[in-house]
Amino acid sequence: MTQLKNIFATRWGIIGVGAFLGILASLLQKWGNPGNMGICVACFERDIAGAIGFHRAAVVQYLRPEIIGFVLGSLIAAYLFKEFRPRVGSAPIVRFVLGAFAMIGALVFLGCPWRALLRFAGGDGNAIFGLLGLIGGIWIGTRFLKSGYNLGRTEKTYTSVGWMLPLIMAGFLVLMFIFPQIQGEAKNGILFYSIKGPGSMHAPLIISLLVGLGIGFLAQRSRFCTMGSFRDLILFREAHLFSGLASLAVFAFITNLMVGQFHPGFVKQPVAHTMGLWNFGGMVLAGLAFCLAGGCPGRQLFLAGEGDGDAAVFVLGMIVGAGFSHNFGLASSPTGIGPHGIAAVIIGMLVCLFIGFTMRKK
Amino acid sequence: MTTTVDARGFSCPQPVLMTLDGIKQADTGEIVILVDTDTSKENVSRAARSQGWQVKDVLEEGGQYRVTISKEQ
């Protein structure tokens, strides 16, 4: 049983999970998701924020079932393998703020770390600036970790605390069934739907949900984390997590080639802009915020599924951050950065540095 | 002499950083690391092995893990 229990956490296990993620992300795009956005945790949480009216950017509103699946798949895996551990209390408000600024940074680049890899694997050269920014931000974060930064210990808590985010996600799913998308309608009941733009592009609900559940399950088992991949390389020269991430990129690339989704270049890439400096800058902010919060957006969803209430607060921070991003004109679009994107990145960096410098224990 | 590193309540990478600190200070001997998630247990074990230490024993007690690592002189 111990062997079986840990198979996904071995080197080959995590490479297999990376391959699974890469192939399915590419296929989700084929099945209807936006370009180089088979999976994007930041974009999809932003779409969820739009679907429930936290922002009113008409082109990015859809209650993405993949995100729901990630949390519930992880919850199922955690229960099956007796790893559900309800815990909370490690500076939740700080995690909320980090989540919000992580989202703001990611939306200046236009993608989470997963999408940065998927954009790269789809031939989008602008993703290189984002990936370099991500590594730069994580590098800054590791300096804080080395000098004693941490958010404090969690406490064991009631099982129901660990159930809060899974229940919210289950609630979202119920809303999707009560108020399903009506062709050509921008709203059904209380849910907003995009009729054009990335928010209107999606795989069939049931496929998105099943893929999300599968990925959530496997990612919980393997501890897959894009931020952790780079962090462990920088901090410990440990390539375990990185091998999963590399596998994701390679298999997404191969699948893209096979299904005709590889289009190398910089201009006219799907849901992307060409302002290199801010592709870089946005991801420095996001990378630093992920590192200070202990996980990439995907990992935070999987942690929340296994009972981590602080990771759940980070997720809610990201969803609220998406609201701010679009309401305040911080998010980029294919034409370039938003009117206040630069100011937001600078403020976000200052906030992250404040958190990093002032929360150190020797 | 056995030293104890209490990493309960911390999530990655703190337990690994604390373990590596412990290894640095002890150089050889035995270290007991207390963690409370499976991820931390795996990460701490992996980090110890990468430093040439052996994972002697992993005990589960009440949802927590007691990982004993050692290195001969």
Short mmCIF file of N, CA and C in Angstrom, two decimals, chain A residues 143-244:
data_model
loop_
_atom_site.label_atom_id
_atom_site.label_comp_id
_atom_site.label_asym_id
_atom_site.label_seq_id
_atom_site.Cartn_x
_atom_site.Cartn_y
_atom_site.Cartn_z
N ARG A 143 15.28 34.50 -1.59
CA ARG A 143 16.17 35.30 -0.72
C ARG A 143 15.47 35.53 0.63
N PHE A 144 14.18 35.82 0.56
CA PHE A 144 13.43 36.02 1.82
C PHE A 144 13.37 34.71 2.62
N LEU A 145 13.10 33.60 1.91
CA LEU A 145 13.02 32.31 2.60
C LEU A 145 14.33 32.02 3.30
N LYS A 146 15.44 32.32 2.63
CA LYS A 146 16.75 32.05 3.21
C LYS A 146 17.02 32.92 4.43
N SER A 147 16.41 34.11 4.44
CA SER A 147 16.68 34.98 5.58
C SER A 147 15.61 34.84 6.67
N GLY A 148 14.86 33.76 6.62
CA GLY A 148 13.98 33.44 7.75
C GLY A 148 12.52 33.81 7.56
N TYR A 149 12.13 34.22 6.33
CA TYR A 149 10.72 34.58 6.09
C TYR A 149 9.83 33.34 6.23
N ASN A 150 8.77 33.47 6.98
CA ASN A 150 7.70 32.47 6.90
C ASN A 150 6.41 33.06 7.45
N LEU A 151 5.30 32.43 7.11
CA LEU A 151 3.99 33.00 7.49
C LEU A 151 3.46 32.41 8.80
N GLY A 152 4.30 31.64 9.47
CA GLY A 152 3.88 31.09 10.76
C GLY A 152 3.21 29.74 10.62
N ARG A 153 2.98 29.10 11.78
CA ARG A 153 2.44 27.75 11.76
C ARG A 153 0.93 27.74 11.58
N THR A 154 0.44 26.65 10.97
CA THR A 154 -1.00 26.44 10.92
C THR A 154 -1.43 25.68 12.18
N GLU A 155 -2.73 25.65 12.40
CA GLU A 155 -3.29 24.86 13.50
C GLU A 155 -4.23 23.82 12.91
N LYS A 156 -4.28 22.68 13.56
CA LYS A 156 -5.32 21.70 13.20
C LYS A 156 -6.68 22.31 13.51
N THR A 157 -7.67 21.98 12.72
CA THR A 157 -8.97 22.60 12.98
C THR A 157 -10.11 21.64 12.63
N TYR A 158 -11.33 22.16 12.69
CA TYR A 158 -12.51 21.35 12.37
C TYR A 158 -12.47 20.90 10.91
N THR A 159 -12.99 19.71 10.67
CA THR A 159 -13.07 19.19 9.31
C THR A 159 -13.81 20.17 8.40
N SER A 160 -14.87 20.78 8.93
CA SER A 160 -15.70 21.65 8.09
C SER A 160 -14.92 22.87 7.58
N VAL A 161 -13.87 23.28 8.30
CA VAL A 161 -13.06 24.40 7.81
C VAL A 161 -12.40 24.01 6.49
N GLY A 162 -11.87 22.78 6.46
CA GLY A 162 -11.25 22.30 5.23
C GLY A 162 -12.24 22.10 4.10
N TRP A 163 -13.51 22.00 4.45
CA TRP A 163 -14.54 21.77 3.43
C TRP A 163 -15.03 23.06 2.78
N MET A 164 -14.65 24.22 3.33
CA MET A 164 -15.25 25.48 2.86
C MET A 164 -15.03 25.72 1.36
N LEU A 165 -13.78 25.66 0.89
CA LEU A 165 -13.58 25.94 -0.54
C LEU A 165 -14.19 24.85 -1.42
N PRO A 166 -14.00 23.55 -1.07
CA PRO A 166 -14.68 22.53 -1.86
C PRO A 166 -16.20 22.77 -1.93
N LEU A 167 -16.79 23.22 -0.83
CA LEU A 167 -18.24 23.48 -0.85
C LEU A 167 -18.58 24.68 -1.73
N ILE A 168 -17.75 25.70 -1.67
CA ILE A 168 -17.97 26.87 -2.54
C ILE A 168 -17.92 26.41 -4.00
N MET A 169 -16.93 25.57 -4.32
CA MET A 169 -16.80 25.09 -5.70
C MET A 169 -18.00 24.22 -6.09
N ALA A 170 -18.42 23.37 -5.18
CA ALA A 170 -19.60 22.54 -5.46
C ALA A 170 -20.81 23.44 -5.69
N GLY A 171 -20.89 24.51 -4.90
CA GLY A 171 -21.98 25.47 -5.07
C GLY A 171 -21.95 26.12 -6.45
N PHE A 172 -20.76 26.49 -6.90
CA PHE A 172 -20.60 27.06 -8.25
C PHE A 172 -21.12 26.07 -9.30
N LEU A 173 -20.78 24.80 -9.09
CA LEU A 173 -21.19 23.78 -10.07
C LEU A 173 -22.72 23.68 -10.12
N VAL A 174 -23.33 23.72 -8.93
CA VAL A 174 -24.80 23.66 -8.87
C VAL A 174 -25.39 24.86 -9.62
N LEU A 175 -24.78 26.05 -9.42
CA LEU A 175 -25.27 27.24 -10.13
C LEU A 175 -25.20 27.05 -11.64
N MET A 176 -24.13 26.39 -12.09
CA MET A 176 -24.01 26.16 -13.54
C MET A 176 -25.12 25.26 -14.08
N PHE A 177 -25.57 24.33 -13.23
CA PHE A 177 -26.66 23.46 -13.66
C PHE A 177 -28.00 24.19 -13.60
N ILE A 178 -28.16 25.06 -12.59
CA ILE A 178 -29.43 25.79 -12.47
C ILE A 178 -29.54 26.87 -13.56
N PHE A 179 -28.41 27.54 -13.82
CA PHE A 179 -28.39 28.64 -14.81
C PHE A 179 -27.41 28.34 -15.93
N PRO A 180 -27.70 27.35 -16.76
CA PRO A 180 -26.75 26.99 -17.81
C PRO A 180 -26.66 28.06 -18.89
N GLN A 181 -25.61 27.97 -19.67
CA GLN A 181 -25.42 28.95 -20.75
C GLN A 181 -26.52 28.80 -21.80
N ILE A 182 -27.07 29.94 -22.21
CA ILE A 182 -28.05 29.93 -23.31
C ILE A 182 -27.36 30.57 -24.51
N GLN A 183 -27.33 29.87 -25.60
CA GLN A 183 -26.66 30.34 -26.81
C GLN A 183 -27.03 31.78 -27.13
N GLY A 184 -26.01 32.64 -27.24
CA GLY A 184 -26.28 34.03 -27.64
C GLY A 184 -26.77 34.94 -26.54
N GLU A 185 -26.92 34.42 -25.32
CA GLU A 185 -27.38 35.25 -24.19
C GLU A 185 -26.20 35.55 -23.26
N ALA A 186 -26.12 36.81 -22.81
CA ALA A 186 -25.00 37.22 -21.97
C ALA A 186 -25.26 36.92 -20.49
N LYS A 187 -26.46 36.46 -20.17
CA LYS A 187 -26.77 36.21 -18.77
C LYS A 187 -27.87 35.16 -18.68
N ASN A 188 -27.76 34.30 -17.70
CA ASN A 188 -28.89 33.44 -17.38
C ASN A 188 -29.05 33.47 -15.87
N GLY A 189 -30.16 34.02 -15.42
CA GLY A 189 -30.36 34.14 -13.98
C GLY A 189 -29.29 35.04 -13.38
N ILE A 190 -28.50 34.49 -12.45
CA ILE A 190 -27.49 35.32 -11.79
C ILE A 190 -26.11 35.17 -12.41
N LEU A 191 -25.94 34.28 -13.37
CA LEU A 191 -24.60 34.04 -13.94
C LEU A 191 -24.40 34.78 -15.26
N PHE A 192 -23.22 35.38 -15.38
CA PHE A 192 -22.86 36.05 -16.62
C PHE A 192 -22.11 35.08 -17.54
N TYR A 193 -22.36 35.21 -18.83
CA TYR A 193 -21.66 34.40 -19.83
C TYR A 193 -21.16 35.31 -20.94
N SER A 194 -19.94 35.06 -21.39
CA SER A 194 -19.42 35.82 -22.53
C SER A 194 -20.04 35.30 -23.81
N ILE A 195 -20.39 36.22 -24.72
CA ILE A 195 -20.85 35.74 -26.03
C ILE A 195 -19.77 35.91 -27.08
N LYS A 196 -18.71 36.66 -26.74
CA LYS A 196 -17.52 36.64 -27.61
C LYS A 196 -16.27 36.75 -26.72
N GLY A 197 -15.10 36.57 -27.35
CA GLY A 197 -13.85 36.64 -26.60
C GLY A 197 -13.52 35.33 -25.93
N PRO A 198 -12.41 35.32 -25.18
CA PRO A 198 -11.94 34.07 -24.56
C PRO A 198 -12.99 33.40 -23.66
N GLY A 199 -13.79 34.22 -22.99
CA GLY A 199 -14.80 33.66 -22.07
C GLY A 199 -15.86 32.84 -22.79
N SER A 200 -16.03 33.10 -24.10
CA SER A 200 -17.04 32.35 -24.85
C SER A 200 -16.47 31.04 -25.38
N MET A 201 -15.16 30.89 -25.27
CA MET A 201 -14.52 29.69 -25.82
C MET A 201 -14.29 28.68 -24.71
N HIS A 202 -14.96 27.56 -24.80
CA HIS A 202 -14.75 26.56 -23.77
C HIS A 202 -15.14 25.18 -24.26
N ALA A 203 -14.46 24.19 -23.72
CA ALA A 203 -14.81 22.80 -24.00
C ALA A 203 -16.17 22.51 -23.36
N PRO A 204 -16.84 21.44 -23.77
CA PRO A 204 -18.12 21.09 -23.13
C PRO A 204 -17.95 20.93 -21.62
N LEU A 205 -18.97 21.38 -20.89
CA LEU A 205 -18.91 21.41 -19.42
C LEU A 205 -18.43 20.08 -18.84
N ILE A 206 -19.01 19.00 -19.29
CA ILE A 206 -18.73 17.71 -18.67
C ILE A 206 -17.27 17.29 -18.90
N ILE A 207 -16.75 17.61 -20.09
CA ILE A 207 -15.35 17.28 -20.39
C ILE A 207 -14.42 18.11 -19.50
N SER A 208 -14.69 19.42 -19.44
CA SER A 208 -13.87 20.30 -18.59
C SER A 208 -13.87 19.81 -17.15
N LEU A 209 -15.05 19.42 -16.68
CA LEU A 209 -15.16 18.99 -15.29
C LEU A 209 -14.39 17.69 -15.06
N LEU A 210 -14.55 16.74 -15.96
CA LEU A 210 -13.87 15.45 -15.79
C LEU A 210 -12.35 15.61 -15.87
N VAL A 211 -11.87 16.41 -16.83
CA VAL A 211 -10.43 16.64 -16.93
C VAL A 211 -9.95 17.33 -15.65
N GLY A 212 -10.71 18.30 -15.19
CA GLY A 212 -10.34 19.00 -13.95
C GLY A 212 -10.25 18.05 -12.77
N LEU A 213 -11.23 17.16 -12.65
CA LEU A 213 -11.22 16.18 -11.55
C LEU A 213 -9.99 15.28 -11.65
N GLY A 214 -9.69 14.82 -12.85
CA GLY A 214 -8.53 13.94 -13.06
C GLY A 214 -7.24 14.64 -12.70
N ILE A 215 -7.11 15.88 -13.15
CA ILE A 215 -5.88 16.63 -12.87
C ILE A 215 -5.79 16.92 -11.37
N GLY A 216 -6.90 17.31 -10.77
CA GLY A 216 -6.89 17.59 -9.33
C GLY A 216 -6.45 16.38 -8.53
N PHE A 217 -6.96 15.23 -8.92
CA PHE A 217 -6.62 13.98 -8.24
C PHE A 217 -5.11 13.71 -8.35
N LEU A 218 -4.61 13.75 -9.60
CA LEU A 218 -3.20 13.40 -9.82
C LEU A 218 -2.26 14.45 -9.22
N ALA A 219 -2.66 15.71 -9.31
CA ALA A 219 -1.79 16.76 -8.77
C ALA A 219 -1.71 16.69 -7.25
N GLN A 220 -2.81 16.29 -6.62
CA GLN A 220 -2.76 16.12 -5.17
C GLN A 220 -1.78 14.99 -4.81
N ARG A 221 -1.83 13.91 -5.56
CA ARG A 221 -0.96 12.77 -5.28
C ARG A 221 0.51 13.12 -5.52
N SER A 222 0.76 13.87 -6.58
CA SER A 222 2.16 14.10 -6.99
C SER A 222 2.75 15.37 -6.40
N ARG A 223 1.92 16.23 -5.80
CA ARG A 223 2.36 17.54 -5.25
C ARG A 223 2.87 18.45 -6.35
N PHE A 224 2.33 18.32 -7.56
CA PHE A 224 2.76 19.12 -8.70
C PHE A 224 2.67 20.61 -8.39
N CYS A 225 3.76 21.35 -8.61
CA CYS A 225 3.74 22.81 -8.37
C CYS A 225 4.76 23.49 -9.26
N THR A 226 4.30 24.45 -10.06
CA THR A 226 5.23 25.13 -10.96
C THR A 226 6.16 26.06 -10.20
N MET A 227 5.63 26.77 -9.21
CA MET A 227 6.49 27.67 -8.44
C MET A 227 7.51 26.85 -7.67
N GLY A 228 7.05 25.77 -7.04
CA GLY A 228 7.96 24.91 -6.26
C GLY A 228 9.07 24.33 -7.12
N SER A 229 8.76 24.09 -8.40
CA SER A 229 9.77 23.55 -9.32
C SER A 229 10.99 24.45 -9.38
N PHE A 230 10.73 25.74 -9.62
CA PHE A 230 11.84 26.68 -9.73
C PHE A 230 12.44 26.98 -8.35
N ARG A 231 11.57 27.09 -7.36
CA ARG A 231 12.05 27.40 -6.01
C ARG A 231 13.01 26.33 -5.51
N ASP A 232 12.64 25.06 -5.68
CA ASP A 232 13.50 23.99 -5.18
C ASP A 232 14.80 23.91 -5.97
N LEU A 233 14.73 24.23 -7.27
CA LEU A 233 15.96 24.27 -8.06
C LEU A 233 16.89 25.35 -7.53
N ILE A 234 16.34 26.53 -7.29
CA ILE A 234 17.16 27.66 -6.84
C ILE A 234 17.67 27.43 -5.41
N LEU A 235 16.76 26.94 -4.57
CA LEU A 235 17.07 26.86 -3.13
C LEU A 235 17.91 25.64 -2.80
N PHE A 236 17.56 24.49 -3.37
CA PHE A 236 18.22 23.24 -2.96
C PHE A 236 18.90 22.51 -4.10
N ARG A 237 18.88 23.07 -5.34
CA ARG A 237 19.37 22.32 -6.52
C ARG A 237 18.62 20.98 -6.63
N GLU A 238 17.34 21.01 -6.28
CA GLU A 238 16.52 19.80 -6.26
C GLU A 238 15.59 19.84 -7.46
N ALA A 239 15.71 18.86 -8.36
CA ALA A 239 15.00 18.93 -9.64
C ALA A 239 13.76 18.05 -9.69
N HIS A 240 13.34 17.51 -8.53
CA HIS A 240 12.20 16.59 -8.53
C HIS A 240 10.95 17.21 -9.15
N LEU A 241 10.50 18.33 -8.58
CA LEU A 241 9.28 18.97 -9.10
C LEU A 241 9.50 19.49 -10.51
N PHE A 242 10.72 19.96 -10.77
CA PHE A 242 11.02 20.54 -12.07
C PHE A 242 10.84 19.51 -13.19
N SER A 243 11.14 18.25 -12.89
CA SER A 243 11.01 17.23 -13.94
C SER A 243 9.55 17.12 -14.38
N GLY A 244 8.61 17.34 -13.47
CA GLY A 244 7.19 17.31 -13.84
C GLY A 244 6.83 18.49 -14.73
#
